[in-house]
CSV table of C-alpha atoms in Angstrom, one decimal:
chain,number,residue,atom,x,y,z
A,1,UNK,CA,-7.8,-8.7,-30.6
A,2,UNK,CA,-7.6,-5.1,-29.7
A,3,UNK,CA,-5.7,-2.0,-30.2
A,4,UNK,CA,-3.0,-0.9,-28.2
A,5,UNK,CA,-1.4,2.5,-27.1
A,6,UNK,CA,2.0,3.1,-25.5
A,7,UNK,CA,3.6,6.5,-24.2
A,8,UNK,CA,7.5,6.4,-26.3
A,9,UNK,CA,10.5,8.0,-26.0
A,10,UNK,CA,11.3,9.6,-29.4
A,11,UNK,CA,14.0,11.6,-28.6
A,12,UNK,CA,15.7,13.9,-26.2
A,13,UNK,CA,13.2,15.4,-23.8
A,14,UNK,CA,10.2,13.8,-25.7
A,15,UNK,CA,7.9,11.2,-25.6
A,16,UNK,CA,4.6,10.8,-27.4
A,17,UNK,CA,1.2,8.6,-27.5
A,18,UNK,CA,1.9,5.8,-29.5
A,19,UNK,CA,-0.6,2.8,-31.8
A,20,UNK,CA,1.6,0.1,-31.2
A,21,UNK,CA,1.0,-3.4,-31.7
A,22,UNK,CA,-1.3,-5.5,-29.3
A,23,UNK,CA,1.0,-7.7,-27.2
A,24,UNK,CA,2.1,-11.5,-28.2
A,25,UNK,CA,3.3,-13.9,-26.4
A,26,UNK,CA,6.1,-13.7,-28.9
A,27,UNK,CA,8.9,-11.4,-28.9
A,28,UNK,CA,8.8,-9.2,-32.0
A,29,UNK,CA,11.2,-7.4,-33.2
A,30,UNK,CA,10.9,-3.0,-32.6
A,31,UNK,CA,13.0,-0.6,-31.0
A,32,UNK,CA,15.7,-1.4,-28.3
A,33,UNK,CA,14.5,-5.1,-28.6
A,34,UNK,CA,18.1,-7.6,-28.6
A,35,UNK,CA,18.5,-9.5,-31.5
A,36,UNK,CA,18.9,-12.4,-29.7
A,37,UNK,CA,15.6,-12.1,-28.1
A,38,UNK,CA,13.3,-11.6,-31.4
A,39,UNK,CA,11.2,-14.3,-31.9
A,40,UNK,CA,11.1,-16.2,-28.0
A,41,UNK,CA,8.2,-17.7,-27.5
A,42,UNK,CA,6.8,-16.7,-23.9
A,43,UNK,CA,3.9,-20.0,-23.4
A,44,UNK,CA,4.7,-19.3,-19.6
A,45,UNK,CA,3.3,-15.5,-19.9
A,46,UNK,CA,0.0,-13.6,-19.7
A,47,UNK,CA,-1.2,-10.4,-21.1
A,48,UNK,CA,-2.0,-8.3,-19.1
A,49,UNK,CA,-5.0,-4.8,-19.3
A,50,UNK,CA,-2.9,-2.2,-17.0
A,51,UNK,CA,-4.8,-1.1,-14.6
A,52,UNK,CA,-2.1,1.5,-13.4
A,53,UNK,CA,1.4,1.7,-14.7
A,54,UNK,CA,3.8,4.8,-13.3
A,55,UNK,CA,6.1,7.6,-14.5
A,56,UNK,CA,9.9,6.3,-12.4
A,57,UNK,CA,12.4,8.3,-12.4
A,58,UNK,CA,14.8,5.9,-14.6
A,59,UNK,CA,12.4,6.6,-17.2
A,60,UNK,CA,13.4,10.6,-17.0
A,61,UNK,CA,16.8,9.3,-17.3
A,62,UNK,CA,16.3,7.8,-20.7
A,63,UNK,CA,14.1,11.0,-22.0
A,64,UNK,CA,16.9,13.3,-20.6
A,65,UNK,CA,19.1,11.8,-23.2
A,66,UNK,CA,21.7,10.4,-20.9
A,67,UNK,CA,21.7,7.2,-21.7
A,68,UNK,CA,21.8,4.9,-25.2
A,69,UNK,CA,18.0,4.2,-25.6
A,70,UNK,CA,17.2,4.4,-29.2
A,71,UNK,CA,14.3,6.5,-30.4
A,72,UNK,CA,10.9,4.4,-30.4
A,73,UNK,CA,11.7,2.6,-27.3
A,74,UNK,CA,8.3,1.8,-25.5
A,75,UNK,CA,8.6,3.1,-22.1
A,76,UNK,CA,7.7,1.8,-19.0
A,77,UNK,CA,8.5,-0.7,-15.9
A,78,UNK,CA,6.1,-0.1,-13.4
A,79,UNK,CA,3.2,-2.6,-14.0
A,80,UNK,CA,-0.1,-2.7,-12.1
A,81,UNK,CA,-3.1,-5.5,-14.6
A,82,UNK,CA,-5.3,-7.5,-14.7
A,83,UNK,CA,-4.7,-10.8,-16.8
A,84,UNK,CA,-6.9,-11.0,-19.9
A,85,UNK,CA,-4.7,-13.8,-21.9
A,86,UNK,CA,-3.1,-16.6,-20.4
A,87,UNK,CA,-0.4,-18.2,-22.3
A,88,UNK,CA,-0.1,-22.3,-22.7
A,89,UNK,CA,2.1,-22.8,-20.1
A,90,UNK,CA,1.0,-21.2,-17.5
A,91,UNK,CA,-0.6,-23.2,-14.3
A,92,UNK,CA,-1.4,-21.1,-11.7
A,93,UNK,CA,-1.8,-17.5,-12.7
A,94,UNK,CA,-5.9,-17.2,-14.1
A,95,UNK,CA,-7.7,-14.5,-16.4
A,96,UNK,CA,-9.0,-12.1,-14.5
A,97,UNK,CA,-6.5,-11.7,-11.8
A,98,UNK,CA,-5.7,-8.6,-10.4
A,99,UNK,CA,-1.5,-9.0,-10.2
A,100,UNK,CA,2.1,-6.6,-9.5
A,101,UNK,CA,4.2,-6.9,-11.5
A,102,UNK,CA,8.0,-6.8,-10.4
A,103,UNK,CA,10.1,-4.6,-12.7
A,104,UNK,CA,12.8,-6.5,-12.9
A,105,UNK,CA,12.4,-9.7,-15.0
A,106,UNK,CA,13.0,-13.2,-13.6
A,107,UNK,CA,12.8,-16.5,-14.9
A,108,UNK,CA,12.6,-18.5,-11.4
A,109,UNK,CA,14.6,-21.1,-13.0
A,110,UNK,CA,18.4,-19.7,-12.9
A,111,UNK,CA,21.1,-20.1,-10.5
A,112,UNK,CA,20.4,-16.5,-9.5
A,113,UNK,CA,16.5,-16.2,-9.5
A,114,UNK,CA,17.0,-19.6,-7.1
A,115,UNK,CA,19.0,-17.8,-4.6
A,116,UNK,CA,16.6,-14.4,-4.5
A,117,UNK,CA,18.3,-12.7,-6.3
A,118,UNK,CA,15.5,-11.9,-9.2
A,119,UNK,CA,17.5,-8.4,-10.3
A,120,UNK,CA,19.9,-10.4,-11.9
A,121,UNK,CA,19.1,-13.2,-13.2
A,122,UNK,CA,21.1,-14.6,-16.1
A,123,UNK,CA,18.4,-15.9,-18.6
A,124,UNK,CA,16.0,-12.7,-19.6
A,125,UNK,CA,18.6,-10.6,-21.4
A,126,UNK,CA,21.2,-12.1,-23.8
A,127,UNK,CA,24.1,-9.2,-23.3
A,128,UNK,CA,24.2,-8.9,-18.9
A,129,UNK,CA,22.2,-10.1,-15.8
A,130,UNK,CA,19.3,-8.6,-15.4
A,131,UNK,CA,16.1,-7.4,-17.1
A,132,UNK,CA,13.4,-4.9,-17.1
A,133,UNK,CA,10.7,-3.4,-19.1
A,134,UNK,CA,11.2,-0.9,-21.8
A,135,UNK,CA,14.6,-0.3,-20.5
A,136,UNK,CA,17.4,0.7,-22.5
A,137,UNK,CA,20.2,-2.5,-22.7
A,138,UNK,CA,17.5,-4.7,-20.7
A,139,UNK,CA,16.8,-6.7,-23.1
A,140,UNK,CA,14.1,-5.2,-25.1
A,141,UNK,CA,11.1,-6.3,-23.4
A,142,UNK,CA,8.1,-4.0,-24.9
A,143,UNK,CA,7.6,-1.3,-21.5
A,144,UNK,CA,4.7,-1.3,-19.7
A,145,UNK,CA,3.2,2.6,-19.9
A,146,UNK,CA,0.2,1.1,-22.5
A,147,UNK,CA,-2.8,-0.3,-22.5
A,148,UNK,CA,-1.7,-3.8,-22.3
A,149,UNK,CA,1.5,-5.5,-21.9
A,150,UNK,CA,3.2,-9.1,-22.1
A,151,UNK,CA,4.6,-10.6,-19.1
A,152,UNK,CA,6.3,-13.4,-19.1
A,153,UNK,CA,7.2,-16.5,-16.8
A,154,UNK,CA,4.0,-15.2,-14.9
A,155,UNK,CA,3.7,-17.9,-12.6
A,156,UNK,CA,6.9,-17.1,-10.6
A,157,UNK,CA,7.0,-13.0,-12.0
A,158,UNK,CA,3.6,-11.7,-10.6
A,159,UNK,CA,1.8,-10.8,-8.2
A,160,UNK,CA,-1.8,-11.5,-7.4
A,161,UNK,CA,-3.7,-9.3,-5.2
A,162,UNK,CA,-6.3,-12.1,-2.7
A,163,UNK,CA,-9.6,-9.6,-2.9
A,164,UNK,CA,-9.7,-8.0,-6.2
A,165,UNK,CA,-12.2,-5.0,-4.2
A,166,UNK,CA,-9.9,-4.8,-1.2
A,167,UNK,CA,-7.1,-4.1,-3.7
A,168,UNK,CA,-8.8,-1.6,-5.9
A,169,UNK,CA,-9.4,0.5,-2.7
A,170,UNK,CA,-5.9,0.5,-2.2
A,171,UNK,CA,-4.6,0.8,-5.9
A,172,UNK,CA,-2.6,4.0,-5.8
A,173,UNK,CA,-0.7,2.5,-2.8
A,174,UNK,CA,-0.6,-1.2,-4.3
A,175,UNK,CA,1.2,0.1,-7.5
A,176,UNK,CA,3.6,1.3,-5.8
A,177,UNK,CA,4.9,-2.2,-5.2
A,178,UNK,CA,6.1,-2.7,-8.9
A,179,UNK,CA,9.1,-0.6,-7.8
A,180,UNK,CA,10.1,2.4,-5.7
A,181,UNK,CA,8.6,0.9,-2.7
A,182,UNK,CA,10.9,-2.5,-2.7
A,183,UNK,CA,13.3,-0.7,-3.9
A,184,UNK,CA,13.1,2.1,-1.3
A,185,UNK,CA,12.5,-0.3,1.5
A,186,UNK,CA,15.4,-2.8,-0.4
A,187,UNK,CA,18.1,0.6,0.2
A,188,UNK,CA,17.1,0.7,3.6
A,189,UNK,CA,17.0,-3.1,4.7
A,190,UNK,CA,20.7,-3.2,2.8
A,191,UNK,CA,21.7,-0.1,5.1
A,192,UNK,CA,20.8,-2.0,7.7
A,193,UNK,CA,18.4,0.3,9.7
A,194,UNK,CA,16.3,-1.1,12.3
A,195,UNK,CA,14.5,0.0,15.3
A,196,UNK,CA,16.3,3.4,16.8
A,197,UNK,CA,18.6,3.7,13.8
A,198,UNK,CA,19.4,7.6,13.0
A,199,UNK,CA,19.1,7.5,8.7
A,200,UNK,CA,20.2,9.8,6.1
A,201,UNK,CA,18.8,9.7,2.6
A,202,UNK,CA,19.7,11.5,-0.1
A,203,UNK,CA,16.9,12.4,-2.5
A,204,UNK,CA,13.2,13.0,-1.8
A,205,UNK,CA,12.1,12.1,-5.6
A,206,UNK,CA,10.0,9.5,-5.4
A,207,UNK,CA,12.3,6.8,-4.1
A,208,UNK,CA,13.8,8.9,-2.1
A,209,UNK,CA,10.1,9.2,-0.3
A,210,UNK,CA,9.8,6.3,-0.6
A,211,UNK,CA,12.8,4.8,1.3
A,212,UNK,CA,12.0,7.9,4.2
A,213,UNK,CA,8.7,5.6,4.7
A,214,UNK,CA,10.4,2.7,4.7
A,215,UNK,CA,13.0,3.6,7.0
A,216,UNK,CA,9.6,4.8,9.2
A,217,UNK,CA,8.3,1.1,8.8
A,218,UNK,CA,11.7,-0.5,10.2
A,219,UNK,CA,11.9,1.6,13.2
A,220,UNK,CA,14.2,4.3,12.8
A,221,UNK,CA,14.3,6.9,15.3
A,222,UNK,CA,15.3,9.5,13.0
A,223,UNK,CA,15.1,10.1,9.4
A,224,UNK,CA,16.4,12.9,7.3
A,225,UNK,CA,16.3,13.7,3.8
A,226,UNK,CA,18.2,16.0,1.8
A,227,UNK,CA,17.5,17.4,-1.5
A,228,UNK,CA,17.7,20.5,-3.4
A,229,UNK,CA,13.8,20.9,-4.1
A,230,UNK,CA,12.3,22.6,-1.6
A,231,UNK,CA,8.8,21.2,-2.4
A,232,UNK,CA,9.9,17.4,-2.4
A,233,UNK,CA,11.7,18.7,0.9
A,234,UNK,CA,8.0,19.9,2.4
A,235,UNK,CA,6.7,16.7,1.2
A,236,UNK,CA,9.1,14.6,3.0
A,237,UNK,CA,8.1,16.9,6.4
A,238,UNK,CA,4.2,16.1,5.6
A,239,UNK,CA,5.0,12.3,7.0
A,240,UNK,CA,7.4,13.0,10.1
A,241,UNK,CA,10.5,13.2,8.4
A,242,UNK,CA,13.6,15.9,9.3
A,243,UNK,CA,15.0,17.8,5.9
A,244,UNK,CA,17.7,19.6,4.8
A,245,UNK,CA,18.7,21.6,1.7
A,246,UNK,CA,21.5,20.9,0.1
A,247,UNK,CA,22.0,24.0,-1.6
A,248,UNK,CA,23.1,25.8,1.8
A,249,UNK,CA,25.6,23.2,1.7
A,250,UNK,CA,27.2,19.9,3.0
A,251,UNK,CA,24.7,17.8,4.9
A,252,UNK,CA,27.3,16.8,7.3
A,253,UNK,CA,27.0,20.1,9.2
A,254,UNK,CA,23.1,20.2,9.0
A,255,UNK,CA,23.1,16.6,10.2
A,256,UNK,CA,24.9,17.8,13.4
A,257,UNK,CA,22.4,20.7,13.7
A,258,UNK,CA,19.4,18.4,13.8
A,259,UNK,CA,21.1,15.2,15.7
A,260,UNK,CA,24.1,16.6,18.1
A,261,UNK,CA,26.5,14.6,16.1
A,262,UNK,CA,27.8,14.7,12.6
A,263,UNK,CA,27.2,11.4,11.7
A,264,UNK,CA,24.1,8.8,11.3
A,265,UNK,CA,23.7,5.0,11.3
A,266,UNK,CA,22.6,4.5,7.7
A,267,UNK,CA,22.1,6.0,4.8
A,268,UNK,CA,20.9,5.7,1.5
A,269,UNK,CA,21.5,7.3,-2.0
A,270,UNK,CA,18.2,7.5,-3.7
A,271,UNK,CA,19.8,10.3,-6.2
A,272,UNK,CA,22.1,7.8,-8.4
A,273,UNK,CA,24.6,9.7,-11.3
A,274,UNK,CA,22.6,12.7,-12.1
A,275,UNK,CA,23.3,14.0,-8.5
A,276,UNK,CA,24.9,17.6,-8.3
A,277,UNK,CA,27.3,19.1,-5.9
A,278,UNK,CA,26.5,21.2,-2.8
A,279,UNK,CA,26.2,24.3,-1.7
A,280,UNK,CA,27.9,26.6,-4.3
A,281,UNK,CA,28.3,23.7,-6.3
A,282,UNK,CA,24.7,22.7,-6.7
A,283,UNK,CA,23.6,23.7,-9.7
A,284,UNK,CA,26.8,22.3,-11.4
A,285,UNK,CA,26.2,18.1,-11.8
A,286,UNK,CA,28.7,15.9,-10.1
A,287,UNK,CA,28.1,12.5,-10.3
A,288,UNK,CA,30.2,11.4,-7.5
A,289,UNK,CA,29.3,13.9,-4.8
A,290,UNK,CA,26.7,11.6,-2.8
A,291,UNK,CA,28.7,8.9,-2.5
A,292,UNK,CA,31.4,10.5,-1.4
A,293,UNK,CA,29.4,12.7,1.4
A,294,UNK,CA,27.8,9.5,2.2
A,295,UNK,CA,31.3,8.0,3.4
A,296,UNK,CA,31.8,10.9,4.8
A,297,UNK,CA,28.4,11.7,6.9
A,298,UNK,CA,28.5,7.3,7.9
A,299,UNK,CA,29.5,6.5,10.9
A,300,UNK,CA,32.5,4.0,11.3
A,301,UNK,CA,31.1,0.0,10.8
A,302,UNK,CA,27.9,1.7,9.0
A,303,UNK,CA,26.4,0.7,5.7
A,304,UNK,CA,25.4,2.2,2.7
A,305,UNK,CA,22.4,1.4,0.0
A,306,UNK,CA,22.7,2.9,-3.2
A,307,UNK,CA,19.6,2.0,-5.0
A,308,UNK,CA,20.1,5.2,-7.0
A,309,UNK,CA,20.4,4.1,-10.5
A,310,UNK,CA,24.2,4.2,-11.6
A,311,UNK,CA,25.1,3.5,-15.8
A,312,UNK,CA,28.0,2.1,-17.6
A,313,UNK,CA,27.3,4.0,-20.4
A,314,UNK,CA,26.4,8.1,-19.8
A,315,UNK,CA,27.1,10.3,-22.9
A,316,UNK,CA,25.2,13.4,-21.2
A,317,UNK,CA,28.4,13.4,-19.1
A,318,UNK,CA,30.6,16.7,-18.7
A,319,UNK,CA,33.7,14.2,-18.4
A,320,UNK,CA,34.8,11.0,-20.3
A,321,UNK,CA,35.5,9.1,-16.9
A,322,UNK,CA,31.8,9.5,-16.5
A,323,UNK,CA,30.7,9.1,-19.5
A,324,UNK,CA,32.3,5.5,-19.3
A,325,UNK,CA,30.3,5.1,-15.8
A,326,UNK,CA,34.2,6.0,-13.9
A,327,UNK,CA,33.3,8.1,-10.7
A,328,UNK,CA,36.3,9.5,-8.8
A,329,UNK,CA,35.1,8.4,-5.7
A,330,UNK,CA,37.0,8.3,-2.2
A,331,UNK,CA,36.9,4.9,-1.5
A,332,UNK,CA,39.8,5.4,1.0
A,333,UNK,CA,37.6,6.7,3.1
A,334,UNK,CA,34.5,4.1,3.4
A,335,UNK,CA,37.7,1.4,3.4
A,336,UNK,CA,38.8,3.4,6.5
A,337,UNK,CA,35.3,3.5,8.3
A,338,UNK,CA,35.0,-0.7,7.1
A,339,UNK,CA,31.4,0.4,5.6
A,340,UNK,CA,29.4,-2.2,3.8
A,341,UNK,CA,27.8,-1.0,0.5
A,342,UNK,CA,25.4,-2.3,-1.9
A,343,UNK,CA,24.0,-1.6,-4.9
A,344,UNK,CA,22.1,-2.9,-8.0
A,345,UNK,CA,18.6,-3.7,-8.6
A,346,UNK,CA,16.0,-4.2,-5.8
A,347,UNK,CA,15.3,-7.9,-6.0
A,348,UNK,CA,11.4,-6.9,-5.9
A,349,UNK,CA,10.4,-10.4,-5.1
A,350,UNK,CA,12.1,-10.0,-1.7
A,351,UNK,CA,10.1,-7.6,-0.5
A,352,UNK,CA,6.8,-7.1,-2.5
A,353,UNK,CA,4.4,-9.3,-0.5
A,354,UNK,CA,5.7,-8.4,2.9
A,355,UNK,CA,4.8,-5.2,1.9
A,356,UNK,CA,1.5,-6.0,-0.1
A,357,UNK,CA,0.2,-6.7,3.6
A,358,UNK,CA,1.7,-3.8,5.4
A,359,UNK,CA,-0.8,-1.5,2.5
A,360,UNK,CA,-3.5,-3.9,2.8
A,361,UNK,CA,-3.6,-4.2,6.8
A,362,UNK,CA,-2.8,0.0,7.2
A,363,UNK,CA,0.3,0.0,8.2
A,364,UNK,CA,1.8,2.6,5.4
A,365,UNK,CA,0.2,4.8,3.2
A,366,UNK,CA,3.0,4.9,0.9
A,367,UNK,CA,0.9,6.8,-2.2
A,368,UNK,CA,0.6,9.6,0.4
A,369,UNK,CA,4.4,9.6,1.6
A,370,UNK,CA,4.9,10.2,-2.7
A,371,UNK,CA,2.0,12.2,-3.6
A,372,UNK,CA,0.4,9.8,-6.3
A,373,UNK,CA,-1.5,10.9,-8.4
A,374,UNK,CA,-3.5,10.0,-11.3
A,375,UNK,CA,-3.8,11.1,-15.0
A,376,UNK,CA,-4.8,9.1,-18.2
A,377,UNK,CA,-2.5,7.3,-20.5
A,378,UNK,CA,-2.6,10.4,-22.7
A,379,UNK,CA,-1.2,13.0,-20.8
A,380,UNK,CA,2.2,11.0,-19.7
A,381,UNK,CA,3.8,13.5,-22.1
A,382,UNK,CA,2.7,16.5,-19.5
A,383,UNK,CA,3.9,14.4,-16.6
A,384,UNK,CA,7.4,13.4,-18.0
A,385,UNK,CA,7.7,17.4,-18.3
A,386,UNK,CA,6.6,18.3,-14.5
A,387,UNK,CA,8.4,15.8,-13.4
A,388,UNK,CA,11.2,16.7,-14.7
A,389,UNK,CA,10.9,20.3,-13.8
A,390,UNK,CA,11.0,18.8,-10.3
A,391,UNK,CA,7.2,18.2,-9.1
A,392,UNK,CA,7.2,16.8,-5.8
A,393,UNK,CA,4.7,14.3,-6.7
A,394,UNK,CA,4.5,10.4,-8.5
A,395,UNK,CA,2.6,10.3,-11.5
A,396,UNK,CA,0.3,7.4,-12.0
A,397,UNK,CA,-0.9,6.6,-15.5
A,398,UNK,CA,-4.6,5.5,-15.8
A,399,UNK,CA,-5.2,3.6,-19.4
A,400,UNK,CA,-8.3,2.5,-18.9
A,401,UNK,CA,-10.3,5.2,-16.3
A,402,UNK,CA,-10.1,2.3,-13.5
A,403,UNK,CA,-8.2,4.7,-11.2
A,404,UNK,CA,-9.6,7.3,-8.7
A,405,UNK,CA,-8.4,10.3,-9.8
A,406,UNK,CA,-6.1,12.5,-7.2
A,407,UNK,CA,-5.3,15.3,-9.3
């Protein structure tokens, strides 16, 4: 038995270093945890040391104050470990393996896990489909920015890296795969671009980067991104992509600048319902405005992946449509061009082997494309605040000093 610290939200804007209790492999009862939930016994999970565990955008959206997460929730849903416990249950996983771990929680055994479709399965959260860690209305499993962290239903849920050294030379890229690579790779796939494919994506935050590399490991011919920062933009150029600032206005006429056409194959919104007008309008927020351009910037018989995180529940809103998750959206128009969306969690099990060999055999350096980089478990509270001032970087949190540091 051991100690345990955990970065926590405690209330808008903040977070802090927290002692919390060492995992169990029973649910106790804390902050954000269901009811319902409080007291399941978890035979089938491991404990894991986290080796690496990541600052995610979703996590700024809680700390922003613009969702329902109650103070003391125990951040945290990006989950790189090795297993140090192994519960009764479990028959294949071993101590000392060096595992992903999906952020999305799956049992394997539902109708829904069965069919791939781990984001939302129907047996890890008593109120919805669908689970996470240290998520607000996910259930309540503890969050993974700590020292060490439960997992549960580990056979099916992780992971495990096949050469422990091999993998720790490639760690900043590997812990990527707990979630914005799937899920940049998922927008894409669901967008359907392929070799030659002319993409759009809106956002270069970190899943945002993370889907321009994807697009670049599918084939496409040309990929833009379009954001507001100007130094996410530059680091979307460092890896081939084409950019455009929104603030000079709509990407439809810069897309026609770059491509000879107004229009593109695919594209993705990696912004979700913080997103904010263009042009003169952005520094006003407008959660709709991406979608709609989207429809608009598609070409007829296109498709559209939203993995941008949308909410039911907002009360940061400026209206009290969207504060009830209603976006006043033109879905006349994406009717009219018959375009194909989708949207919800990345169903990380999809993806995350397929692209667990494309790191290990060099065919992506995807901690590049986001800028990773490293800083202990005790400065997360400096790294929510760049973030969130806009740094064009992904901040990897080291409990342990196991990481190499990229500063």
């Amino acid at each position: 038995m051991t100690g345990n610290k955990a970065i926590a939200y405690v209330g808008k804007g903040a977070v802090e270093v927290r002692d919390i209790g060492y995992p169990s492999l029973t649910l106790q009862d804390g902050p954000g945890v269901n009811p319902a939930n409080v007291g399941r016994r978890c035979d089938h999970g491991v404990i894991l040391k986290c080796v690496a565990t990541n600052i995610c955008g979703s996590d700024q959206h809680m700390v922003r104050g613009r969702t329902t997460a109650p103070e003391g929730l125990v951040l945290g849903h990006e989950i790189t470990g090795e297993v140090v416990e192994v519960g009764r249950d479990v028959e294949f996983v071993k101590q000392g393996d060096l595992v992903s771990v999906p952020f999305n929680i799956a049992c394997g055994r539902c109708r829904n896990c069965k069919e791939g479709q781990t984001g939302i399965c129907l047996n890890v959260n008593p109120d919805r489909a669908g689970s996470a860690y240290g998520y607000v209305d996910m259930g309540g499993w503890v969050g993974g920015q700590a020292e060490y962290v439960m997992v549960p239903y580990a056979d099916w849920n992780v992971l495990r890296f096949p050469d422990r050294d091999q993998a720790m030379e490639k760690i900043l890229d590997l812990t990527m795969l707990s979630d914005i690579f799937p899920t940049g790779f998922h927008g894409c796939v669901t967008a359907g671009v392929g070799v030659g494919s002319t993409v759009y994506i809106a956002g270069a935050g970190p899943v945002g980067l993370a889907a321009a590399a994807s697009a670049q490991l599918l084939g496409a011919a040309v990929v833009i991104v379009g954001d507001l920062n100007a130094d996410r933009l530059a680091q979307a150029r460092s890896f081939g992509c084409e950019t455009i600032d929104i603030s000079q206005g709509e990407p439809r006429e810069q897309i026609e600048q770059l491509l000879g056409v107004a229009e593109v194959d695919s594209a993705v919104d990696a912004v979700g319902f913080e997103a904010r007008g263009h042009g003169g309008d952005a520094t006003t927020e407008k959660p709709a405005t991406v979608l709609n351009s989207l429809m608009d910037l598609t070409r007829a018989g296109g498709s559209l992946g939203i993995p941008g995180l949308y909410v039911t529940g907002d009360p940061g809103a400026e209206d009290a449509a969207a504060r009830q998750g209603s976006l006043s959206l033109n879905f006349g128009l994406g009717w009219a061009k018959s375009h194909s969306f989708a949207t919800g969690q990345c169903p990380v099990m999809r993806y995350h082997r397929r692209l667990m060999m494309a790191i290990l055999h060099d065919r992506v350096q995807i901690a590049k494309a986001v800028d990773a980089r490293t800083i202990p478990l005790t400065e997360a509270p400096r790294g929510y605040q760049e973030f969130d001032q806009g740094a064009a970087r992904k901040y990897v949190l080291d409990p342990h000093g196991l990481l190499p540091q990229r500063n």
